[in-house]
XYZ file of C-alpha atoms in Angstrom:
164
model
C -10.060 23.700 19.068
C -8.950 20.439 20.593
C -6.404 17.996 19.429
C -9.181 15.690 17.833
C -10.776 18.559 15.873
C -7.181 19.772 14.745
C -6.344 16.299 13.627
C -9.648 16.021 11.573
C -9.059 19.315 9.999
C -5.451 18.236 8.948
C -6.726 14.846 7.532
C -9.454 16.752 5.675
C -7.113 19.174 4.273
C -4.670 16.295 3.319
C -7.743 14.458 1.500
C -8.716 17.558 -0.238
C -5.076 17.872 -1.535
C -4.849 14.061 -2.511
C -3.689 13.790 -6.070
C -5.935 10.606 -6.661
C -8.969 12.472 -5.359
C -8.137 15.461 -7.330
C -7.714 13.366 -10.501
C -11.125 11.879 -10.102
C -12.608 15.289 -9.615
C -10.651 16.614 -12.898
C -11.775 13.453 -14.825
C -15.310 13.472 -13.613
C -17.268 10.350 -14.556
C -16.998 6.768 -15.919
C -17.975 7.993 -19.405
C -15.409 10.926 -19.379
C -12.651 8.141 -18.760
C -14.314 6.328 -21.769
C -14.281 9.262 -23.994
C -10.679 9.943 -23.232
C -9.848 6.224 -23.831
C -11.773 6.701 -27.261
C -9.454 9.859 -27.964
C -6.428 7.705 -27.604
C -7.850 5.320 -30.470
C -8.212 8.348 -32.770
C -11.930 9.110 -32.223
C -12.287 12.776 -32.712
C -16.000 13.504 -33.716
C -19.149 13.880 -31.419
C -21.157 11.309 -32.953
C -18.425 8.846 -33.016
C -17.789 9.387 -29.274
C -21.648 8.895 -28.671
C -21.583 5.636 -30.713
C -18.338 4.225 -29.190
C -18.936 5.019 -25.549
C -22.619 4.065 -25.902
C -24.007 7.116 -24.099
C -26.759 9.497 -25.271
C -25.880 12.786 -27.136
C -26.849 14.874 -24.220
C -24.427 12.857 -21.975
C -21.706 13.070 -24.698
C -22.100 16.884 -25.129
C -21.842 17.371 -21.196
C -18.877 15.123 -20.995
C -17.027 16.666 -23.890
C -17.783 20.206 -22.377
C -16.471 18.895 -19.039
C -13.280 17.359 -20.559
C -12.556 20.678 -22.710
C -13.125 22.833 -19.681
C -10.757 20.836 -17.510
C -8.149 20.967 -20.254
C -8.219 17.258 -21.368
C -9.460 17.915 -24.813
C -9.658 20.891 -27.072
C -12.280 21.829 -29.831
C -10.744 21.944 -33.290
C -12.845 23.486 -36.118
C -13.111 21.487 -39.319
C -15.231 21.810 -42.296
C -16.055 19.345 -44.980
C -16.896 20.664 -48.581
C -20.391 21.957 -48.914
C -20.975 21.665 -45.145
C -20.982 23.975 -42.176
C -18.126 24.561 -39.970
C -18.023 21.885 -37.171
C -15.563 20.883 -34.490
C -13.941 17.803 -33.334
C -12.031 17.199 -30.283
C -8.391 16.470 -29.824
C -6.349 15.587 -26.799
C -4.290 18.434 -25.283
C -0.920 17.864 -23.608
C -2.542 17.245 -20.527
C -4.888 14.599 -21.937
C -1.990 13.119 -23.718
C -0.310 12.716 -20.350
C -3.111 10.849 -19.063
C -2.022 7.860 -21.198
C -0.203 6.237 -18.281
C -3.336 6.443 -16.319
C -5.605 4.865 -18.962
C -2.986 2.158 -19.698
C -2.723 1.357 -16.018
C -6.590 0.942 -15.762
C -6.633 -1.369 -18.820
C -3.696 -3.547 -17.446
C -5.433 -3.854 -13.824
C -8.771 -4.534 -15.321
C -7.529 -7.117 -17.573
C -5.875 -8.881 -14.642
C -8.625 -8.369 -12.002
C -11.962 -8.063 -13.532
C -12.096 -9.250 -17.070
C -13.276 -12.694 -16.263
C -10.594 -14.096 -18.647
C -11.587 -12.108 -21.506
C -8.736 -9.907 -22.935
C -9.648 -6.428 -24.220
C -10.070 -6.151 -28.066
C -7.401 -3.355 -28.112
C -3.871 -2.900 -27.740
C -1.306 -0.118 -27.782
C 1.875 -1.309 -29.891
C 5.040 0.537 -29.581
C 5.357 2.129 -33.239
C 9.473 1.509 -33.146
C 9.675 -2.265 -32.257
C 5.918 -3.484 -32.497
C 5.978 -4.736 -28.839
C 2.689 -4.312 -26.787
C 2.715 -1.472 -24.266
C 1.820 -1.826 -20.610
C 1.877 0.522 -17.765
C 4.947 0.195 -15.307
C 5.894 1.678 -11.946
C 9.440 2.897 -11.578
C 11.349 4.860 -9.124
C 13.446 7.965 -10.148
C 16.537 5.653 -10.336
C 14.986 3.748 -12.935
C 14.241 0.349 -10.992
C 10.540 -1.289 -11.767
C 8.599 -1.245 -8.413
C 5.876 -3.300 -7.062
C 3.486 -1.867 -4.390
C 5.105 -4.246 -1.859
C 8.485 -2.712 -2.410
C 7.094 0.713 -1.565
C 6.497 2.742 1.631
C 4.675 5.995 2.088
C 6.559 8.743 3.635
C 5.336 12.355 4.677
C 7.523 14.811 2.881
C 8.376 17.397 5.555
C 8.509 20.167 3.205
C 4.799 19.560 1.965
C 3.590 18.914 5.426
C 5.126 22.357 6.248
C 3.482 24.088 3.394
C 0.030 22.544 4.423
C 0.272 23.802 7.933
C 1.076 27.341 6.480
C -1.998 27.350 4.156
């Protein structure tokens, strides 16, 4: 194998292991992101997801199945008096941990693609009542902008990639 081919293989493997790419693979579709958003608002039931996301029942069923299979949501049985057992959907720990990503998308969208319109929803801190926003911090606790970051290759991870 020539050096160019080796370089392409290394690049392809790095892309396959990219956390951003793998996150999109795990989440799936735009409607899946919107279902997760609705789950953060407290939506739990199939019909409510269908109405609030604005997709058909078949698409809702497919997205809920995907999000359950990938571990963002779990099905929990419930039964109203005189009715058959049904299921509602709740965020798992993995789903709850996606909150920062949803907030980052909301904040970015409101700044760059909202045409001056603010989202009709906000998340507020229960303790103090202040609005919640996404923030990027270094491990020492400093707020960091993209311009203040540099991408560096972790030699330990690079060695592990070469061995696999």
